[in-house]
PDB file of C-alpha atoms in Angstrom:
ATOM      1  CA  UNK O   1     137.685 169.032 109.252  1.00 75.00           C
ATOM      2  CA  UNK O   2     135.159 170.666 111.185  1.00 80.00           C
ATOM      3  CA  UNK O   3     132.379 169.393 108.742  1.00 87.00           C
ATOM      4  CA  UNK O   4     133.674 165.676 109.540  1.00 91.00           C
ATOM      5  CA  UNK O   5     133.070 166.947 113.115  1.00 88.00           C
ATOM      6  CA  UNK O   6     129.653 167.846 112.568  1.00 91.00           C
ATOM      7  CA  UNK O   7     129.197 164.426 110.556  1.00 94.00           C
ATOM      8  CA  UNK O   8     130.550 162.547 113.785  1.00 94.00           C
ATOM      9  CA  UNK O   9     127.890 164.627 116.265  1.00 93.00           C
ATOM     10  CA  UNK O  10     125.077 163.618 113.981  1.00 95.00           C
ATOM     11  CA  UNK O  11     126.251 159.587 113.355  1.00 95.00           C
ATOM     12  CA  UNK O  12     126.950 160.196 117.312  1.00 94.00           C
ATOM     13  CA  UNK O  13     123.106 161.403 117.950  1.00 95.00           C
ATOM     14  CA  UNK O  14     122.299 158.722 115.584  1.00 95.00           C
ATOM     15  CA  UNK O  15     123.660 155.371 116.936  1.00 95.00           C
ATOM     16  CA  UNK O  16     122.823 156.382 120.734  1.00 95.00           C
ATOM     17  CA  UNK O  17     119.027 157.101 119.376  1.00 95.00           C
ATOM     18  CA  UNK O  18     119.323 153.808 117.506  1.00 95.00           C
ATOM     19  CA  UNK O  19     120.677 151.930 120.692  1.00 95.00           C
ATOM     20  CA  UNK O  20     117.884 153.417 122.957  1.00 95.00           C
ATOM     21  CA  UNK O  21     115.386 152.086 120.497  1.00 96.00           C
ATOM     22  CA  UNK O  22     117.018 149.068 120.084  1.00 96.00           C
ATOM     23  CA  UNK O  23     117.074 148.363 123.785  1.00 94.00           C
ATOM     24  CA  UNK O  24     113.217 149.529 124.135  1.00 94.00           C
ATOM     25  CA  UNK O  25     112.362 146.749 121.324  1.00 94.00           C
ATOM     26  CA  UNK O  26     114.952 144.367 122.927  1.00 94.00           C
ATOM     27  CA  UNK O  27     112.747 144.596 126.349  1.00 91.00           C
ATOM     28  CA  UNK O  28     109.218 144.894 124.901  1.00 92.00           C
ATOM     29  CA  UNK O  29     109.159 142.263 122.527  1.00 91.00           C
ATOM     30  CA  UNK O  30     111.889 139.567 123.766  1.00 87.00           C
ATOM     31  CA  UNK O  31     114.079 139.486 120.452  1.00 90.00           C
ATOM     32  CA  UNK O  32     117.672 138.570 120.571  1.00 90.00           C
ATOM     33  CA  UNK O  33     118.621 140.379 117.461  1.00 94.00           C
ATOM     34  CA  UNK O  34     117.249 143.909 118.718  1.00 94.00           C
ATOM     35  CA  UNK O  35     119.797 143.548 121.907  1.00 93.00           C
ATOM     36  CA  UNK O  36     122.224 142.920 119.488  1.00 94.00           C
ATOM     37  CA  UNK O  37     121.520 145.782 117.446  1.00 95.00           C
ATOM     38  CA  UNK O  38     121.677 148.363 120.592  1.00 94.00           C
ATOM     39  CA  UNK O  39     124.615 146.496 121.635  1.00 94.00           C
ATOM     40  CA  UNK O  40     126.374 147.650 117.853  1.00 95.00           C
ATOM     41  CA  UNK O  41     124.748 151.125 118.924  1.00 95.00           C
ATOM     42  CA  UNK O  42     126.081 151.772 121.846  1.00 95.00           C
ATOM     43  CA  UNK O  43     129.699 150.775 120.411  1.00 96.00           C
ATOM     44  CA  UNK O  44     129.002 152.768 117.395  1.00 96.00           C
ATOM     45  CA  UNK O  45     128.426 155.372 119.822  1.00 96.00           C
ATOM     46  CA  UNK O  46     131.457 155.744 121.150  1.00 95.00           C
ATOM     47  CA  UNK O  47     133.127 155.286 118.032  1.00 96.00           C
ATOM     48  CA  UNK O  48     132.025 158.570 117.128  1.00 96.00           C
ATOM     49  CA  UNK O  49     131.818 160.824 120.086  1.00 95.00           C
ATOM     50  CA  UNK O  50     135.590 159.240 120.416  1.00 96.00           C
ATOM     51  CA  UNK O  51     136.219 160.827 116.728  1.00 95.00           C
ATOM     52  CA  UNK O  52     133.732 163.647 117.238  1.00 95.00           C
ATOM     53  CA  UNK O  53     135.980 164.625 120.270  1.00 94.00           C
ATOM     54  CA  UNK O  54     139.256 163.992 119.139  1.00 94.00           C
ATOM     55  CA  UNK O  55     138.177 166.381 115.706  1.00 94.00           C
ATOM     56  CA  UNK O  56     137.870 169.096 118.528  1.00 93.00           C
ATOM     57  CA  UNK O  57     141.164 168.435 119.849  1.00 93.00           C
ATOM     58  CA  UNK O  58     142.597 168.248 116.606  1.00 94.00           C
ATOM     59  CA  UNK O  59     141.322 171.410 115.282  1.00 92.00           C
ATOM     60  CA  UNK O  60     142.690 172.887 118.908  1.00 90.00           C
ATOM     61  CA  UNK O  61     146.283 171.619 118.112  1.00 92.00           C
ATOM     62  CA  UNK O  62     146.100 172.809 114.640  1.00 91.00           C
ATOM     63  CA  UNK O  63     144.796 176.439 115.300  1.00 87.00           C
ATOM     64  CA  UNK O  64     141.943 176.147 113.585  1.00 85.00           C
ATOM     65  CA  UNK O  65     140.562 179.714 114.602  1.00 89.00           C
ATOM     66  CA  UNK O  66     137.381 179.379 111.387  1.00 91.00           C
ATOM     67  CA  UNK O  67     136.266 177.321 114.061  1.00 90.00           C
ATOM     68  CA  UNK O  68     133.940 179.412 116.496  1.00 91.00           C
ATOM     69  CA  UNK O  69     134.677 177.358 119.584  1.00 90.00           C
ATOM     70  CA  UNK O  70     138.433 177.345 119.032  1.00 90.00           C
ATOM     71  CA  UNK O  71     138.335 180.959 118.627  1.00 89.00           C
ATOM     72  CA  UNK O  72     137.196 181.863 121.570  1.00 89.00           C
ATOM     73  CA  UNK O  73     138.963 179.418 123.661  1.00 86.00           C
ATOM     74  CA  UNK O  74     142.534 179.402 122.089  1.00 87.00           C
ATOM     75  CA  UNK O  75     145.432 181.052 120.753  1.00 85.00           C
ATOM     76  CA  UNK O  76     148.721 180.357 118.425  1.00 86.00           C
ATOM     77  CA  UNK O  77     151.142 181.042 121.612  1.00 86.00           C
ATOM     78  CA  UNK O  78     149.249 178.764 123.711  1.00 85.00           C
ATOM     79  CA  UNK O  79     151.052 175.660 125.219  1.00 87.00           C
ATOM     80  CA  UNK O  80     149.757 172.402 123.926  1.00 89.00           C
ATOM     81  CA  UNK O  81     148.423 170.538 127.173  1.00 88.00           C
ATOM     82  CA  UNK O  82     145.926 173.911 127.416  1.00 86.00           C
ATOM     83  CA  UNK O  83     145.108 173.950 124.003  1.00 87.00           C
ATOM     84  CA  UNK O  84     144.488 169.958 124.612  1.00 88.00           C
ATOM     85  CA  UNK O  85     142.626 171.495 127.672  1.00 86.00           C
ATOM     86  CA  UNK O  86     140.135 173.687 125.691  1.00 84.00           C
ATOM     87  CA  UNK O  87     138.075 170.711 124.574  1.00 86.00           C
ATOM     88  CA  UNK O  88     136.388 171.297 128.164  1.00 86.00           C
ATOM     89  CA  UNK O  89     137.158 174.842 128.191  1.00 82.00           C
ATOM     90  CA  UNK O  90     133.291 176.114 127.727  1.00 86.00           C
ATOM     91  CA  UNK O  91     129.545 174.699 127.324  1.00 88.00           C
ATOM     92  CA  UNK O  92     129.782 173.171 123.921  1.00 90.00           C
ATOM     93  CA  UNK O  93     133.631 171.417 124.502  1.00 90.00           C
ATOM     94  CA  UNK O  94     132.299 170.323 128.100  1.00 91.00           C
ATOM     95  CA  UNK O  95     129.225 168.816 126.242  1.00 93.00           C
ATOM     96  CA  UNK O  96     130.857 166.926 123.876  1.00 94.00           C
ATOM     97  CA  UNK O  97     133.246 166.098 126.494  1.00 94.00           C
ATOM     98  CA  UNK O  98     130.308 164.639 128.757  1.00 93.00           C
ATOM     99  CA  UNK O  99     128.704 162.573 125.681  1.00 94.00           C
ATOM    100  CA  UNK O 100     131.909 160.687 124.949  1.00 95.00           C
ATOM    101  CA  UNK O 101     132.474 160.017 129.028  1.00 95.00           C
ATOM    102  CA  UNK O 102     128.629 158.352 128.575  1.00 95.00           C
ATOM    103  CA  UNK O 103     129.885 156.673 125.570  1.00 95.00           C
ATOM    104  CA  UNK O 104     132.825 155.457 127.218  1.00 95.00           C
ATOM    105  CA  UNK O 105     130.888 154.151 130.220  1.00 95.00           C
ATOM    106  CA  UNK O 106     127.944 152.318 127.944  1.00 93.00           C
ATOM    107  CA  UNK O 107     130.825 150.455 126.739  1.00 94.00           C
ATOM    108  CA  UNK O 108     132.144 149.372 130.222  1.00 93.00           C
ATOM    109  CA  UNK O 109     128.859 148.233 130.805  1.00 91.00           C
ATOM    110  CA  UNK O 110     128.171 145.786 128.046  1.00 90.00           C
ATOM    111  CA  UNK O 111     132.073 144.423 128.318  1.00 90.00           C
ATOM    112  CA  UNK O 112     132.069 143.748 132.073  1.00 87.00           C
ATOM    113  CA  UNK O 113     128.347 142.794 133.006  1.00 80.00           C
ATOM    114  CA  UNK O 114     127.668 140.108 136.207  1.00 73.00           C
ATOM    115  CA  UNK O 115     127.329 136.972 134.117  1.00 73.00           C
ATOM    116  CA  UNK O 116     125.200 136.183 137.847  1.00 63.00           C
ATOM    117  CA  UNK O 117     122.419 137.180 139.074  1.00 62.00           C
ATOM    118  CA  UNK O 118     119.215 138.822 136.778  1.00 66.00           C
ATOM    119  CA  UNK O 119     120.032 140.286 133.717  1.00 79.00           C
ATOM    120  CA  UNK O 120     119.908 143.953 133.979  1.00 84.00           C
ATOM    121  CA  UNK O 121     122.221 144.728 131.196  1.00 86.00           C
ATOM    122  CA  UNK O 122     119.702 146.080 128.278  1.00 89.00           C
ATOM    123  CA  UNK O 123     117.495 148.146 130.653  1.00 92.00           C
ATOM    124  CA  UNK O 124     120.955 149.505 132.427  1.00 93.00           C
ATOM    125  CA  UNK O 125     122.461 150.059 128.843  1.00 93.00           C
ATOM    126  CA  UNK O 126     118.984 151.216 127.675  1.00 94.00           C
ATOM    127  CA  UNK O 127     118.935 154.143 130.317  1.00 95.00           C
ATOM    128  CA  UNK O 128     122.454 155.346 129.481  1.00 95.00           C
ATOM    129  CA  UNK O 129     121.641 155.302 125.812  1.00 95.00           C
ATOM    130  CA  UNK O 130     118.979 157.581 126.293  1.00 95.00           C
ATOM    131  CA  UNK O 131     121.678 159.886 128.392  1.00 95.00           C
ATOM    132  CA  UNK O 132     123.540 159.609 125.893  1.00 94.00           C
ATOM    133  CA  UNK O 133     121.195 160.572 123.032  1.00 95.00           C
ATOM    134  CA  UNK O 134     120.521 163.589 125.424  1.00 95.00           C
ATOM    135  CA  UNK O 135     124.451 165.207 125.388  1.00 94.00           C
ATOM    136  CA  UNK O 136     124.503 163.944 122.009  1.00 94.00           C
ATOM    137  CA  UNK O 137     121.072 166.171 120.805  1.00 95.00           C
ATOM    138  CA  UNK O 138     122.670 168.854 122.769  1.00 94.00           C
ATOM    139  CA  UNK O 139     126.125 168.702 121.173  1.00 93.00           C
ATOM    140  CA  UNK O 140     124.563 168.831 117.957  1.00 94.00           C
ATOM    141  CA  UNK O 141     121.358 171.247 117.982  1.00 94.00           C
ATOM    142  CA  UNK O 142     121.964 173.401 121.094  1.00 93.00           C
ATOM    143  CA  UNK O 143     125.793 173.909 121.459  1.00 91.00           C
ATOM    144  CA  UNK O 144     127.490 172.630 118.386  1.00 92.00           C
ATOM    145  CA  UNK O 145     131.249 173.540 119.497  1.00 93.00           C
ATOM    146  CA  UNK O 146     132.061 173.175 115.094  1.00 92.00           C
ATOM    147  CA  UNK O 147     130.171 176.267 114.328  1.00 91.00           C
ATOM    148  CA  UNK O 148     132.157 177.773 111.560  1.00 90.00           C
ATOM    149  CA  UNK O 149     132.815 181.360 111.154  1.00 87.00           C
ATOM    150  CA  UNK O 150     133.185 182.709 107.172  1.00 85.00           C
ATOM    151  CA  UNK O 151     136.392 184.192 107.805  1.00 80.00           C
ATOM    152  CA  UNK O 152     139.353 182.613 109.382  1.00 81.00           C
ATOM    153  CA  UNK O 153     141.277 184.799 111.744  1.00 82.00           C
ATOM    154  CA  UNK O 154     145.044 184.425 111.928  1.00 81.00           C
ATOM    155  CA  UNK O 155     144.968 184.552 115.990  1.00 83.00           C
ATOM    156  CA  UNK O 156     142.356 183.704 118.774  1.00 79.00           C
ATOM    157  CA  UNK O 157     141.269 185.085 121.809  1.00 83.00           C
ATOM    158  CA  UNK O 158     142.796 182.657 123.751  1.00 80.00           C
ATOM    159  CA  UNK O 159     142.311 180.605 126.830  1.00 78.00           C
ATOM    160  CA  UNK O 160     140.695 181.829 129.454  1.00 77.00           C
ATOM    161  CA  UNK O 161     143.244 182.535 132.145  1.00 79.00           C
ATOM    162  CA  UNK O 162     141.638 181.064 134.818  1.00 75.00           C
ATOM    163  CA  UNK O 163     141.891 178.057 133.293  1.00 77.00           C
ATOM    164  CA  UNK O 164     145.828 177.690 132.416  1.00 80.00           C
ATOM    165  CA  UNK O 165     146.793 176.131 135.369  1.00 80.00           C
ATOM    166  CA  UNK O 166     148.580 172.786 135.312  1.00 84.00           C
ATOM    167  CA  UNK O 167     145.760 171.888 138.026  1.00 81.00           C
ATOM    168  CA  UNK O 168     143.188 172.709 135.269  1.00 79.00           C
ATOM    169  CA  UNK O 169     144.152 170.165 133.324  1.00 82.00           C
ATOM    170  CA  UNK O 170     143.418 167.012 136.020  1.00 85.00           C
ATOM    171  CA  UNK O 171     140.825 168.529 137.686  1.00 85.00           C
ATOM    172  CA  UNK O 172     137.864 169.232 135.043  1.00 84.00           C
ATOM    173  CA  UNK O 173     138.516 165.657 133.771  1.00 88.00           C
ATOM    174  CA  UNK O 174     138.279 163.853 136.799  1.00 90.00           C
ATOM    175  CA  UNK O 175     135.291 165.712 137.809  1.00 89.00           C
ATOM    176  CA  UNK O 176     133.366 165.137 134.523  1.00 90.00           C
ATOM    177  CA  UNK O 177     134.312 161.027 135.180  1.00 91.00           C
ATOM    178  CA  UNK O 178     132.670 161.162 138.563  1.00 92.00           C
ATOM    179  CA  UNK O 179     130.090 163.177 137.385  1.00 91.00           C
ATOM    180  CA  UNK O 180     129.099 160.738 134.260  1.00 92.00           C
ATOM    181  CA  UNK O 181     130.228 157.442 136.374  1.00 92.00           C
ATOM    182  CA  UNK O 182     127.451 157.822 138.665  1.00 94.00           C
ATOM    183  CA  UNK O 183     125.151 157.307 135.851  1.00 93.00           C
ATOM    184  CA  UNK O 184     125.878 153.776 135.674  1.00 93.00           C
ATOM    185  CA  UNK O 185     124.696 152.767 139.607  1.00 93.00           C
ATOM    186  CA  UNK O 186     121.984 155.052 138.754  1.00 94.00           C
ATOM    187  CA  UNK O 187     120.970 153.166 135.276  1.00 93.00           C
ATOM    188  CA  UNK O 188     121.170 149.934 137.711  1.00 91.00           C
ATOM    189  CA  UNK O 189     119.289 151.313 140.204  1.00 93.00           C
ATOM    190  CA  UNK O 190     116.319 152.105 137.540  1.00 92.00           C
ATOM    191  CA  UNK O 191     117.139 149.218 135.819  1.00 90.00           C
ATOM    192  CA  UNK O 192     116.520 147.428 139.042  1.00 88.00           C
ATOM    193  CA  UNK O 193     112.987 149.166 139.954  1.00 89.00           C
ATOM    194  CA  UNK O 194     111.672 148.512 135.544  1.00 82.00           C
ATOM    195  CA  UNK O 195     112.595 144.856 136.627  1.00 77.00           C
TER     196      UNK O 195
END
């Protein structure tokens, strides 16, 4: 499983690279097909930082301690909504975590767009591509949270205590949304200025 994890981060890179380039064609040149294409990337996108990140949970639930990132951040006695919780536990989980919130977003822009007014939609979409390629390149050179270890322990360090608190679980999420949702007035807002 973790190998179909890494798969996912690199297909993830991949498609919001390929949507970013897309989009820069798409604007340069004029060509319908080329918005299409980034349109298919940034879909493809979040089909895999959706699978990327729900391999991480998985492995969570399914103590998966080979795994150096579920290791470190769970244990076989801990409760399920904090071993659901360790996905944004540390740097790589949070990563990951902020890549598929871009993905998520990139999507919500191309489905509800103003059908009004200029059309902003492939310079808005190409901007959050290109944030997206970013947590994606991180997630999968920098801090790869499926880094394997060659021996698979029976128990893991477990969650950090801090961080098994029911308010734990609501608060990091909600913080990461606003966090990554403010990318999208800010994509329109360059958007607006490349018009």
């Amino acid at each position: 499983m973790p190998e179909l994890g890494r798969i996912a981060l690199f297909l993830c890179f991949g498609a919001s690279a390929g949507a970013a380039l897309a989009f820069m064609g798409h604007i340069k040149t004029g060509d319908p097909r080329l918005r299409r294409v980034g349109e298919y990337g940034v879909y493809l996108f979040c089909l895999f930082a959706t699978a990327a990140s729900a391999g991480l949970v998985y492995l969570f639930l399914t103590d998966a301690f080979e795994v150096r990132y579920v290791f470190n951040h769970s244990s076989t006695d801990l409760p399920i909504p904090y071993k659901i919780s360790g996905l944004w536990a540390s740097n790589e989980g949070s990563l990951l975590f902020w890549a598929w919130l871009v993905s998520v977003f990139g999507c919500l822009v191309l489905v509800f767009r103003p059908r009004e007014g200029p059309d902003l939609a492939p310079r808005v979409s190409l901007i959050l591509a290109v944030i997206g390629a970013f947590f994606a390149y991180l997630t999968v050179f920098v801090a790869n949270p499926f880094v394997t270890t060659p021996v698979r322990p029976t128990q893991g360090l477990g969650l950090n205590p801090l961080l098994q608190n029911p308010g734990m679980l609501l608060h990091p999420t909600t913080l990461y949304a606003g966090y990554v949702g403010f990318s999208v007035p800010y994509a329109y807002a360059m958007a607006a200025l490349l018009e």
